[in-house]
Amino acid sequence: MKLKVITSNPGKVAEYQNEFGHLGIEMVHCPFPYDEVQTSDLGEVVAKGMEAIRSKGMSDFIIDDTGLFIDSLKGFPGVWSAYVQKTIGNSGILRLMEGKEDRGAEFRTCIGCDIGGETIVVTGVCRGTITTEERGTDGFGYDPIFTHDGRRTFSELPLDEKNAVSHRGNAARLLAEEIKKRRPA
Ligand code: ITT
């Protein structure tokens, strides 16, 4: 079966393809533009996004909304992560973190899936810390400043190692379980 991954971010698509390939689910990139509402809740962004996409007659798709929540910044940039990445970027976040001892943070991904007329919503989390400098060349977004093990940033990990521990990987595995329940082999 095929699911469309509706996103402007090809990095997300590569991660879904890596995770779902072995389950016999083909993930196809669909850069279909839709209005993303700005609210303080990832789940609400996903629910409204799904509504907007369905209203255009689309089915069998996934979308995800992801945020980086930094403890000492009271959860900032959180649901504003896309805007903050585009404006101050990773160097701006590192500046905001200068002198902070508590560098704890977590990524959260909420996936909304439309499959066979049903809706599945799952959330995955990955805890880690913010580094003091940008490191690595792989991945995208905040990957160069986030480390889950205190050693390598997500940008220094091969894609399958990132997926094995990441917010999106964790959410994708929950989604795979839900899909399997509905489509027993
Ligand atoms: P779409 O909304 O079109 O899917 P996007 O990249 O804007 O693409 P999000 O709103 O979910 O997706 O992401 C918010 C920000 O967080 C954005 O700047 C992403 O680059 C970044 N981001 C998302 N997932 C990430 C990950 O796994 N690692 C690092 N940064 C990530």
Coordinates of C-alpha atoms and ligand atoms in Angstrom, one line a residue:
M1 CA 0.0 0.0 0.0
K2 CA 1.0 3.6 -0.5
L3 CA 0.7 6.6 1.9
K4 CA 1.3 10.2 0.8
V5 CA 3.7 12.1 3.1
I6 CA 2.3 15.7 2.8
T7 CA 5.1 18.0 3.7
S8 CA 7.4 20.7 2.3
N9 CA 10.4 18.9 4.1
P10 CA 12.1 16.1 2.1
G11 CA 14.1 15.2 5.2
K12 CA 10.9 14.0 6.9
V13 CA 10.0 11.9 3.8
A14 CA 13.4 10.1 3.9
E15 CA 12.9 9.2 7.5
Y16 CA 9.4 7.8 6.9
Q17 CA 10.7 5.8 3.9
N18 CA 13.5 4.4 6.0
E19 CA 11.1 3.4 8.8
F20 CA 8.1 2.0 6.7
G21 CA 10.0 0.4 3.8
H22 CA 10.3 -3.0 5.6
L23 CA 6.6 -2.9 6.5
G24 CA 5.5 -3.0 2.8
I25 CA 4.1 0.6 3.1
E26 CA 5.4 2.9 0.3
M27 CA 5.8 6.5 1.5
V28 CA 5.5 8.9 -1.4
H29 CA 6.4 12.5 -1.1
C30 CA 3.5 14.9 -1.8
P31 CA 4.4 18.6 -1.4
F32 CA 0.8 19.6 -1.3
P33 CA 0.4 23.0 0.3
Y34 CA -2.2 23.4 3.1
D35 CA -2.8 26.1 5.7
E36 CA -1.1 25.3 9.0
V37 CA -2.9 26.9 11.9
Q38 CA -0.8 28.4 14.6
T39 CA -1.9 27.1 18.0
S40 CA -0.1 26.2 21.2
D41 CA -0.7 22.4 20.7
L42 CA 0.9 20.1 18.1
G43 CA -2.1 17.8 18.1
E44 CA -4.4 20.7 17.2
V45 CA -2.1 21.8 14.4
V46 CA -2.3 18.2 13.0
A47 CA -6.1 17.9 13.4
K48 CA -6.7 21.2 11.6
G49 CA -4.2 20.3 8.9
M50 CA -5.9 16.9 8.3
E51 CA -9.3 18.7 8.0
A52 CA -7.8 21.2 5.5
I53 CA -6.3 18.4 3.4
R54 CA -9.4 16.2 3.4
S55 CA -11.5 19.2 2.4
K56 CA -9.5 19.1 -0.8
G57 CA -10.5 15.5 -1.4
M58 CA -7.2 13.9 -0.4
S59 CA -7.1 10.5 1.4
D60 CA -4.4 8.0 2.5
F61 CA -1.8 10.4 3.8
I62 CA 0.2 11.4 6.8
I63 CA 1.3 14.8 8.1
D64 CA 3.4 15.6 11.1
D65 CA 4.0 18.6 13.2
T66 CA 7.2 18.7 15.2
G67 CA 8.6 21.0 17.8
L68 CA 11.8 21.4 19.8
F69 CA 10.9 22.2 23.5
I70 CA 13.9 23.5 25.5
D71 CA 13.5 23.2 29.3
S72 CA 15.4 26.4 30.4
L73 CA 13.5 28.5 27.7
K74 CA 10.1 27.3 29.2
G75 CA 9.4 25.1 26.1
F76 CA 10.5 27.6 23.5
P77 CA 10.6 27.4 20.4
G78 CA 8.0 24.5 20.7
V79 CA 5.1 25.1 18.3
W80 CA 6.9 28.1 16.9
S81 CA 9.9 25.9 15.8
A82 CA 9.5 26.4 12.1
Y83 CA 9.3 30.2 12.4
V84 CA 12.3 30.3 14.8
Q85 CA 14.4 28.0 12.6
K86 CA 13.7 30.3 9.6
T87 CA 14.4 33.5 11.5
I88 CA 17.1 33.2 14.2
G89 CA 18.1 29.6 13.3
N90 CA 20.4 27.3 15.2
S91 CA 22.9 30.1 15.9
G92 CA 20.2 32.2 17.5
I93 CA 19.1 29.3 19.7
L94 CA 22.7 28.8 20.8
R95 CA 22.9 32.5 21.7
L96 CA 19.8 32.3 23.8
M97 CA 21.3 29.3 25.6
E98 CA 24.6 31.0 26.4
G99 CA 25.5 30.6 30.1
K100 CA 22.6 28.2 30.7
E101 CA 23.6 25.1 32.8
D102 CA 20.3 23.3 32.2
R103 CA 20.5 22.3 28.5
G104 CA 17.7 19.7 28.6
A105 CA 15.3 19.6 25.7
E106 CA 13.0 17.3 23.8
F107 CA 11.7 16.9 20.3
R108 CA 8.0 16.0 20.0
T109 CA 6.4 14.8 16.8
C110 CA 2.6 14.4 16.4
I111 CA 1.7 12.3 13.3
G112 CA -1.8 12.4 11.8
C113 CA -2.6 9.6 9.4
D114 CA -5.6 9.2 7.2
I115 CA -5.9 5.6 6.1
G116 CA -8.9 3.7 4.7
G117 CA -11.2 6.5 5.9
E118 CA -9.9 6.2 9.5
T119 CA -7.8 8.7 11.5
I120 CA -4.8 7.7 13.6
V121 CA -3.0 10.2 15.7
V122 CA 0.2 9.3 17.6
T123 CA 3.0 11.3 19.3
G124 CA 6.6 10.4 19.7
V125 CA 9.2 12.1 22.0
C126 CA 12.9 12.1 22.2
R127 CA 14.8 13.7 25.2
G128 CA 18.3 15.0 24.9
T129 CA 20.3 18.2 25.4
I130 CA 21.3 21.2 23.4
T131 CA 25.0 21.4 22.4
T132 CA 27.2 24.5 22.7
E133 CA 28.0 24.5 19.0
E134 CA 26.6 23.2 15.7
R135 CA 28.0 19.9 14.7
G136 CA 27.5 17.5 11.7
T137 CA 26.2 17.7 8.2
D138 CA 23.3 15.2 8.0
G139 CA 19.7 15.7 8.9
F140 CA 17.9 19.0 8.9
G141 CA 16.5 21.8 11.1
Y142 CA 17.7 21.6 14.7
D143 CA 19.6 18.3 14.2
P144 CA 23.1 20.0 14.4
I145 CA 22.4 21.3 18.0
F146 CA 20.5 18.4 19.5
T147 CA 22.1 15.3 21.0
H148 CA 20.2 12.4 22.5
D149 CA 23.2 10.7 24.1
G150 CA 25.3 13.7 25.0
R151 CA 27.9 12.7 22.4
R152 CA 26.8 12.9 18.8
T153 CA 24.3 15.4 17.4
F154 CA 21.5 14.1 15.2
S155 CA 23.4 15.6 12.3
E156 CA 26.3 13.3 13.1
L157 CA 24.2 10.1 13.0
P158 CA 23.3 8.0 9.9
L159 CA 19.6 8.3 9.2
D160 CA 18.7 4.8 10.6
E161 CA 20.5 5.6 13.9
K162 CA 18.6 8.8 14.2
N163 CA 15.3 7.0 13.4
A164 CA 16.0 4.3 16.0
V165 CA 15.9 6.8 18.9
S166 CA 14.2 9.9 17.5
H167 CA 10.8 11.5 18.2
R168 CA 9.7 10.8 14.6
G169 CA 11.0 7.2 14.7
N170 CA 9.1 6.6 17.9
A171 CA 5.9 8.1 16.6
A172 CA 6.3 6.2 13.3
R173 CA 6.7 2.9 15.2
L174 CA 3.5 3.7 17.2
L175 CA 1.7 4.4 13.9
A176 CA 3.0 1.2 12.3
E177 CA 1.5 -0.8 15.3
E178 CA -1.8 0.9 14.8
I179 CA -1.8 0.3 11.1
K180 CA -1.0 -3.4 11.7
K181 CA -3.9 -3.7 14.1
R182 CA -6.3 -2.5 11.4
R183 CA -4.7 -4.5 8.6
P184 CA -3.7 -7.9 10.1
A185 CA -1.3 -9.8 7.9
Ligands
ITT1 P1 6.1 20.7 7.0 O1 5.3 21.5 8.0 O2 5.8 21.2 5.6 O3 5.9 19.3 7.2 P2 8.4 21.7 8.4 O4 9.9 21.4 8.2 O5 8.0 23.2 8.5 O6 7.7 21.0 7.2 P3 7.5 21.2 11.1 O7 6.6 22.4 11.2 O8 7.0 20.0 11.7 O9 7.9 20.9 9.6 O10 8.9 21.5 11.8 C1 9.1 22.6 12.7 C2 10.6 22.9 12.6 O11 11.3 21.9 13.3 C3 11.2 23.0 11.2 O12 12.1 24.1 11.2 C4 11.9 21.7 11.0 O13 13.1 21.9 10.2 C5 12.3 21.3 12.5 N1 12.3 19.9 12.6 C6 11.2 19.1 12.4 N2 11.6 17.8 12.6 C7 12.9 17.8 12.9 C8 13.9 16.9 13.2 O14 13.6 15.6 13.2 N3 15.2 17.3 13.5 C9 15.5 18.6 13.5 N4 14.6 19.6 13.3 C10 13.4 19.2 13.0

